[in-house]
XYZ file of C-alpha atoms in Angstrom:
547
model
C 128.641 15.739 60.546
C 128.632 19.455 59.902
C 131.280 21.208 57.833
C 131.573 23.761 60.649
C 132.669 21.376 63.439
C 136.285 22.490 63.436
C 136.085 26.074 64.522
C 135.570 27.443 68.029
C 131.992 28.648 67.739
C 130.719 25.665 65.722
C 128.614 24.155 68.522
C 127.070 27.550 69.344
C 126.459 28.376 65.698
C 124.441 25.191 65.616
C 122.479 26.377 68.637
C 121.784 29.739 66.956
C 120.448 27.946 63.902
C 118.270 25.871 66.296
C 116.858 29.128 67.685
C 115.968 30.253 64.198
C 114.212 26.974 63.453
C 112.178 27.368 66.633
C 111.397 30.952 65.743
C 109.527 29.724 62.639
C 108.256 26.478 64.165
C 105.051 27.757 65.737
C 103.141 27.623 62.422
C 100.836 25.068 64.022
C 99.447 27.775 66.310
C 98.566 30.289 63.622
C 95.304 28.741 62.428
C 93.172 31.562 63.824
C 94.852 34.006 61.448
C 93.167 32.475 58.423
C 90.404 30.251 59.826
C 87.646 32.740 59.041
C 88.648 32.827 55.339
C 88.631 29.035 55.159
C 85.265 28.887 56.932
C 83.797 31.318 54.398
C 85.402 29.811 51.270
C 84.436 26.259 52.178
C 81.047 27.173 53.759
C 81.841 25.271 56.972
C 80.041 25.034 60.298
C 82.075 25.649 63.424
C 82.246 21.895 64.088
C 83.657 21.323 60.606
C 86.129 24.173 60.986
C 87.292 22.848 64.370
C 87.701 19.383 62.928
C 89.868 20.914 60.220
C 92.036 22.407 62.979
C 92.062 18.944 64.619
C 93.378 17.470 61.364
C 96.211 20.028 61.605
C 96.966 18.865 65.141
C 96.648 15.186 64.148
C 99.856 15.827 62.190
C 101.554 15.870 65.562
C 100.543 12.267 66.088
C 102.786 11.266 63.203
C 105.654 12.912 65.062
C 106.332 9.452 66.467
C 107.973 8.770 63.088
C 110.362 11.679 63.566
C 111.111 10.360 67.061
C 112.055 6.960 65.657
C 114.062 8.595 62.901
C 116.039 10.700 65.373
C 117.789 7.571 66.668
C 118.945 6.523 63.182
C 119.099 9.547 60.895
C 121.159 12.717 61.047
C 119.754 16.003 62.205
C 120.009 17.499 58.724
C 117.879 14.752 57.158
C 115.145 15.233 59.765
C 115.179 18.989 59.170
C 114.862 18.537 55.448
C 111.860 16.221 55.813
C 110.185 18.869 57.966
C 110.905 21.521 55.376
C 109.370 19.479 52.548
C 106.263 18.552 54.565
C 105.653 22.178 55.524
C 106.241 23.476 52.000
C 103.631 21.126 50.564
C 101.099 21.351 53.441
C 101.010 25.122 53.768
C 101.627 25.661 50.061
C 98.313 23.974 49.202
C 96.498 25.980 51.883
C 97.947 29.138 50.343
C 96.691 28.128 46.877
C 93.187 27.678 48.313
C 93.043 30.878 50.422
C 94.557 32.996 47.621
C 91.877 31.447 45.368
C 94.444 30.327 42.829
C 92.666 26.969 42.944
C 89.103 26.084 43.895
C 88.481 24.841 47.458
C 89.498 21.213 47.733
C 87.211 18.450 49.022
C 87.023 18.522 52.773
C 88.842 15.190 53.250
C 91.712 16.266 50.965
C 92.029 19.586 52.803
C 92.344 17.607 56.058
C 95.279 15.686 54.567
C 97.195 18.821 53.648
C 96.390 20.429 57.011
C 97.826 17.255 58.620
C 101.001 17.541 56.525
C 101.498 21.156 57.569
C 101.030 20.261 61.260
C 103.356 17.285 60.925
C 106.165 19.422 59.535
C 106.840 21.116 62.863
C 107.273 17.729 64.634
C 110.312 16.988 62.432
C 111.775 20.422 63.030
C 111.110 20.296 66.831
C 112.529 16.781 67.132
C 115.720 17.639 65.211
C 116.312 20.740 67.260
C 115.273 19.626 70.760
C 116.899 16.185 70.752
C 120.197 17.493 69.371
C 120.409 20.458 71.778
C 119.369 18.376 74.801
C 122.233 15.973 74.028
C 124.703 18.790 73.371
C 123.881 20.630 76.636
C 122.603 17.973 79.130
C 123.590 20.003 82.195
C 121.325 22.900 81.197
C 118.097 21.220 80.194
C 115.855 23.829 81.772
C 117.433 26.837 79.994
C 117.669 24.848 76.742
C 113.996 23.951 76.874
C 113.050 27.464 77.962
C 114.985 29.284 75.241
C 114.048 26.967 72.371
C 110.401 26.623 73.352
C 110.351 30.328 74.090
C 111.149 31.085 70.454
C 108.441 28.625 69.421
C 106.071 30.695 71.529
C 107.254 33.873 69.838
C 107.035 32.459 66.328
C 103.283 33.060 66.023
C 103.778 36.723 67.013
C 106.756 37.040 64.678
C 104.775 35.807 61.690
C 101.610 37.695 62.700
C 103.343 41.045 63.331
C 105.453 40.853 60.157
C 102.353 40.051 58.129
C 100.506 42.913 59.823
C 103.343 45.341 59.190
C 104.119 44.350 55.625
C 100.878 42.969 54.225
C 98.047 44.408 56.374
C 97.216 40.991 57.899
C 96.391 39.477 54.499
C 95.648 35.755 55.176
C 96.958 34.806 51.717
C 100.351 36.464 52.309
C 100.447 35.003 55.815
C 100.184 31.465 54.398
C 102.771 32.254 51.740
C 105.178 33.161 54.535
C 104.414 29.903 56.321
C 105.163 28.074 53.042
C 108.525 29.643 52.139
C 110.253 30.965 55.299
C 110.408 27.689 57.338
C 111.775 25.753 54.362
C 114.584 28.278 53.873
C 115.473 28.352 57.566
C 115.576 24.517 57.780
C 118.006 24.374 54.832
C 120.295 26.803 56.657
C 120.043 24.888 59.957
C 120.839 21.606 58.187
C 124.323 22.998 57.481
C 125.154 24.008 61.055
C 123.175 21.916 63.570
C 124.677 18.576 64.578
C 125.420 16.566 67.741
C 128.578 17.711 69.587
C 130.304 16.474 72.720
C 128.709 17.931 75.868
C 130.622 20.059 78.378
C 133.092 17.914 80.278
C 134.549 20.476 82.660
C 133.327 22.989 85.156
C 134.820 25.828 83.045
C 132.783 24.715 80.006
C 129.586 24.353 82.093
C 130.111 27.828 83.577
C 130.622 29.269 80.095
C 127.435 27.568 78.905
C 125.464 29.174 81.758
C 126.823 32.609 80.889
C 125.988 32.188 77.205
C 122.480 30.956 77.982
C 121.944 34.114 80.061
C 122.894 36.136 77.033
C 120.461 34.173 74.813
C 117.747 34.739 77.416
C 118.328 38.508 77.382
C 118.182 38.632 73.600
C 114.984 36.565 73.575
C 113.378 38.893 76.145
C 114.365 41.878 73.971
C 112.611 40.254 70.979
C 109.475 39.594 73.073
C 109.347 43.187 74.453
C 109.871 44.541 70.974
C 106.948 42.522 69.605
C 104.770 43.468 72.560
C 105.539 47.182 72.052
C 104.484 46.890 68.381
C 101.230 45.171 69.341
C 100.094 47.671 71.993
C 101.203 50.830 70.176
C 98.242 50.929 67.826
C 98.082 51.372 64.017
C 101.365 52.031 62.241
C 102.239 53.785 58.980
C 104.051 52.093 56.112
C 107.484 53.585 56.930
C 107.217 52.676 60.630
C 106.164 49.159 59.715
C 109.250 48.776 57.497
C 111.461 50.054 60.347
C 109.795 47.609 62.757
C 110.425 44.670 60.423
C 114.108 45.635 59.892
C 114.584 45.962 63.678
C 112.962 42.585 64.314
C 115.282 40.881 61.804
C 118.281 42.471 63.504
C 117.155 41.197 66.901
C 116.657 37.705 65.489
C 120.244 37.814 64.117
C 121.725 38.960 67.437
C 122.337 35.425 68.881
C 125.136 35.222 66.279
C 127.133 37.434 68.652
C 127.972 34.400 70.829
C 129.653 32.246 68.197
C 131.247 35.405 66.733
C 132.743 36.190 70.151
C 134.180 32.662 70.356
C 135.736 32.913 66.929
C 137.410 36.231 67.747
C 138.397 35.777 71.428
C 138.369 32.030 72.026
C 140.352 30.282 69.302
C 140.142 26.494 69.124
C 143.576 25.985 70.552
C 142.642 27.757 73.811
C 139.535 25.652 74.238
C 141.607 22.490 73.707
C 144.120 23.627 76.355
C 141.346 24.186 78.880
C 139.954 20.731 78.137
C 143.394 19.134 78.584
C 143.787 20.813 81.992
C 140.436 19.543 83.328
C 140.216 16.117 81.704
C 142.201 14.272 84.412
C 139.723 15.468 87.030
C 136.836 14.372 84.852
C 138.435 11.003 84.289
C 138.909 10.521 88.031
C 135.256 11.476 88.599
C 134.035 8.999 85.954
C 136.271 6.242 87.363
C 134.993 6.849 90.859
C 131.388 6.720 89.659
C 132.072 3.526 87.719
C 133.651 1.843 90.741
C 130.720 2.951 92.936
C 128.243 1.448 90.465
C 130.163 -1.794 90.338
C 130.214 -2.034 94.133
C 126.488 -1.382 94.298
C 125.773 -4.020 91.698
C 127.769 -6.621 93.624
C 126.209 -5.877 96.976
C 122.638 -5.147 95.823
C 121.510 -8.529 94.538
C 122.362 -12.202 94.513
C 124.662 -13.547 91.837
C 122.960 -15.462 89.059
C 125.188 -17.991 87.292
C 125.507 -17.525 83.546
C 122.172 -15.649 83.401
C 121.930 -11.876 83.228
C 118.675 -10.580 84.686
C 117.820 -7.016 83.693
C 116.680 -4.926 86.608
C 113.679 -2.681 86.252
C 115.012 0.888 85.979
C 114.180 3.397 88.646
C 112.657 6.790 87.833
C 115.537 9.042 86.981
C 117.427 6.322 85.079
C 117.413 5.422 81.396
C 114.188 3.799 80.256
C 113.217 2.099 77.037
C 109.874 3.209 75.660
C 108.218 -0.040 76.857
C 109.638 0.407 80.326
C 108.500 4.044 80.389
C 104.866 3.371 79.448
C 104.641 0.755 82.191
C 105.240 3.358 84.884
C 102.520 5.267 86.744
C 104.672 8.406 86.586
C 104.553 8.494 82.788
C 100.755 8.346 82.651
C 100.350 10.967 85.357
C 102.662 13.237 83.363
C 100.869 12.390 80.094
C 97.324 13.116 81.377
C 98.307 16.322 83.217
C 100.035 17.483 80.039
C 96.851 16.688 78.109
C 94.755 19.008 80.294
C 97.214 21.861 79.937
C 98.021 21.764 76.210
C 94.596 20.468 75.113
C 92.727 23.386 76.616
C 95.385 25.865 75.449
C 95.121 24.580 71.889
C 91.322 24.972 72.045
C 91.777 28.692 72.709
C 94.374 29.095 69.979
C 92.303 27.264 67.391
C 89.102 29.141 68.258
C 90.498 32.585 69.022
C 89.120 33.919 65.728
C 85.553 32.999 66.687
C 86.058 33.820 70.407
C 87.064 37.357 69.509
C 84.229 37.812 67.018
C 81.726 36.522 69.582
C 82.749 39.379 71.896
C 82.651 42.002 69.115
C 86.303 42.196 68.068
C 86.679 42.414 64.290
C 90.473 41.895 64.360
C 91.785 39.190 66.695
C 95.418 39.371 65.615
C 96.397 41.183 68.815
C 95.046 38.321 70.950
C 96.912 35.743 68.835
C 100.086 37.770 69.328
C 99.328 38.106 73.067
C 99.141 34.353 73.506
C 102.392 33.965 71.618
C 104.329 36.666 73.428
C 103.155 35.840 76.922
C 103.708 32.179 76.101
C 107.292 33.116 75.487
C 107.614 34.702 78.923
C 106.116 31.559 80.484
C 108.639 29.395 78.650
C 111.753 31.444 79.248
C 111.100 32.235 82.912
C 109.998 28.715 83.894
C 113.015 27.160 82.178
C 115.526 29.322 84.015
C 113.762 29.401 87.420
C 113.105 25.672 87.520
C 116.767 25.001 86.808
C 117.871 27.539 89.459
C 115.717 26.067 92.216
C 116.752 22.493 91.401
C 120.356 23.527 91.922
C 119.657 25.681 94.928
C 117.149 23.653 96.954
C 116.135 20.508 94.979
C 112.618 21.785 94.280
C 111.083 19.368 91.712
C 110.608 20.858 88.252
C 107.010 19.595 88.124
C 105.843 22.042 90.801
C 105.835 24.743 88.082
C 103.385 22.742 86.066
C 101.012 22.609 89.004
C 101.191 26.364 89.523
C 100.567 26.992 85.851
C 97.409 24.870 85.848
C 95.862 27.039 88.580
C 96.796 30.214 86.733
C 95.351 28.821 83.523
C 92.089 27.984 85.245
C 91.867 31.599 86.438
C 92.392 32.701 82.841
C 89.432 30.597 81.669
C 87.235 31.984 84.443
C 88.173 35.534 83.409
C 87.208 34.728 79.780
C 83.960 33.134 80.848
C 82.941 36.310 82.750
C 83.306 38.286 79.474
C 83.957 41.575 81.214
C 85.647 44.472 79.339
C 89.275 43.463 78.803
C 88.743 39.873 79.989
C 89.901 38.482 76.648
C 93.190 40.395 77.045
C 93.649 38.969 80.527
C 92.614 35.504 79.505
C 94.880 35.313 76.475
C 97.774 36.562 78.547
C 97.314 33.936 81.313
C 96.625 31.135 78.865
C 99.723 32.069 76.916
C 101.941 32.112 79.990
C 100.745 28.783 81.298
C 100.802 27.043 77.930
C 104.406 28.171 77.643
C 105.250 26.797 81.091
C 103.793 23.411 80.196
C 105.818 23.152 76.992
C 109.035 24.014 78.754
C 108.763 22.067 81.950
C 107.323 18.822 80.640
C 109.980 17.995 77.967
C 112.785 18.851 80.392
C 111.229 16.835 83.218
C 110.598 13.871 80.919
C 114.318 13.743 80.024
C 115.219 13.754 83.727
C 112.704 11.077 84.699
C 113.184 8.692 81.753
C 116.580 9.549 80.240
C 117.929 10.907 76.987
C 118.709 7.664 75.135
C 115.275 7.449 73.509
C 114.371 11.078 74.010
C 113.311 11.745 70.431
C 110.574 9.071 70.600
C 109.668 9.963 74.203
C 109.118 13.624 73.294
C 106.884 12.742 70.365
C 104.809 10.316 72.401
C 104.136 13.193 74.830
C 103.253 15.415 71.850
C 100.439 13.006 71.026
C 98.546 15.089 73.552
C 98.238 17.840 70.957
C 95.952 15.956 68.570
C 94.154 14.202 71.422
C 93.610 17.437 73.340
C 92.671 19.319 70.188
C 90.068 16.618 69.296
C 88.540 16.549 72.794
C 88.474 20.214 73.714
C 88.389 21.927 70.327
C 86.811 19.427 67.934
C 84.203 17.955 70.278
C 83.459 20.301 73.202
C 84.044 23.721 71.680
C 82.793 22.833 68.206
C 79.603 21.148 69.450
C 78.700 23.785 72.068
C 79.364 26.670 69.651
C 77.091 25.097 66.990
C 74.352 24.667 69.648
C 74.449 28.404 70.367
C 75.063 29.609 66.752
C 72.610 30.600 64.047
C 72.899 29.713 60.370
C 73.980 32.286 57.819
C 73.026 32.517 54.107
C 75.292 30.470 51.830
C 76.182 27.918 54.503
C 77.987 27.956 57.812
C 76.943 29.633 61.043
C 77.921 32.360 63.519
C 77.437 33.218 67.172
C 77.671 36.591 68.867
C 77.689 37.049 72.626
C 79.302 35.876 75.849
C 77.165 32.729 75.895
C 78.901 31.265 72.821
C 81.905 29.919 74.754
C 80.953 30.317 78.400
C 80.356 26.644 79.138
C 83.510 25.715 77.188
C 85.602 27.985 79.451
C 84.069 26.440 82.587
C 84.780 22.908 81.458
C 88.381 23.800 80.624
C 88.877 25.512 83.992
C 87.708 22.314 85.722
C 90.102 20.239 83.588
C 92.992 22.450 84.698
C 92.133 21.947 88.365
C 92.294 18.173 87.817
C 95.602 18.663 86.003
C 96.981 20.575 88.947
C 96.133 17.678 91.299
C 98.030 15.255 89.009
C 101.037 17.577 88.861
C 101.181 17.838 92.651
C 101.038 14.023 92.844
C 103.929 13.739 90.414
C 105.862 16.420 92.309
C 105.710 14.262 95.444
C 106.584 11.071 93.569
C 109.661 12.590 91.907
C 111.048 14.423 94.910
C 113.885 11.905 95.374
C 114.944 12.230 91.736
C 115.459 15.944 92.039
C 117.160 15.575 95.401
C 119.654 13.282 93.716
C 120.184 15.735 90.820
C 120.685 18.537 93.311
C 123.196 16.457 95.300
C 125.148 15.426 92.242
C 125.506 18.975 90.924
C 126.463 20.293 94.353
C 129.085 17.556 94.728
C 130.627 18.226 91.334
C 130.766 21.998 91.997
C 132.325 21.479 95.426
C 135.083 19.257 93.904
C 135.800 21.275 90.811
C 135.633 24.875 92.107
C 138.598 24.599 94.501
C 140.690 23.085 91.672
C 139.682 25.920 89.344
C 140.600 28.619 91.857
C 144.011 27.074 92.552
C 145.093 27.338 88.888
């Protein structure tokens, strides 16, 4: 339990620290910033380089361990494990790239890449599971805000490194080594599980605060985008940019500060005392309804308790979940979206060079920033339309797959500016997938085992990275590439990745079909969620206005 539980803004201070963790948690997507240096130092082919990036993504597969741990260990312990894993994994990569040590054997480098990739699974699990349980009535905004900052983290690191260190890969890796470890130590003090909102007043306050967090996040994204498109910057302007960015990242503290000044603990307790009888009546009515349904639904079995198979939308164990068709449809459609997106992120360095761009940092930032907009907008809009008209959350996944396919087609055409358009569309859609899918999974299969459920879904990252990046992109690039003196190879021209883009566009179309199928299958679940929220609001609002 945190030392800061007792004061009014404690729960929100924990959420702010969660935002900061997510803002440094996208280290797994930054490989393109230093991949060329590794390729040169280790004399690798593109297939070998891509398999090195796959090793990084394989670290996500071990996220299942963090999911299991989330049910038994405290949030602070999980955060500290992530900090240690990242410090070692990225620290060794920094030693190699800065040439403080000789390049390690390929297999050993894969291990440290894996450790670095695994670190973010512990951080993500600690943050997402805790916040989903703290704010269960706002899963869309929670997922959108937190995953939005993950999307921005690549741009945050990239732009700070560009501003302060002229895009030096060695300094970039040093930042990845130190900064996440420090932030995790801070978050371990503040982030913990707290009771969820139990009254309409608290839920309404949560919605207002999430709107504020959304606005601050959008300001950060616009600020980063302005820096990227405004061209080269002098040293003084770069320092001013960095200071301004740090101020924007600190601005979420305004919410807990407001609560400390204007909402003392005693006032919050009084509000809770006023509304708790209504909540108790609601819970009692729901309990009685469930008991009546249980008596009338099935035959009585003497002295033997038969466990009913849970319906979609109810709490599932992991075994029950993997036995459902809905889980596998969600899993495979997620694979097509994140697997192809990861392929672009891992290969952006070579994709840009193939089309004649010597510096690809702007494309890396573009994917990150537009990924943020995809995350933040889809989280809020999906929640709004569930409450307004019961539109299933999964419909946004289907739309994103089509948009992503168009992005790959644009990149395959290799027209002037197509890489800008493609990176923007891929970023948006990758962000949508990473916001909608975790939130939808919690609604379809419950929150009881959510830590493990989330990390099972994240297995798609190493699987997708291996299929689309390690096998397809790596093999097809090497077929088109020519060898260079000293080892390795290179490819220049639109043909280098054209077939890769076409294959990924086709995969996204298949993913869209699966998402539409799941939208139809889960329609009743979201109708029920819509009805429950409408019923609660209709009961509580008259009581609130009469006070």
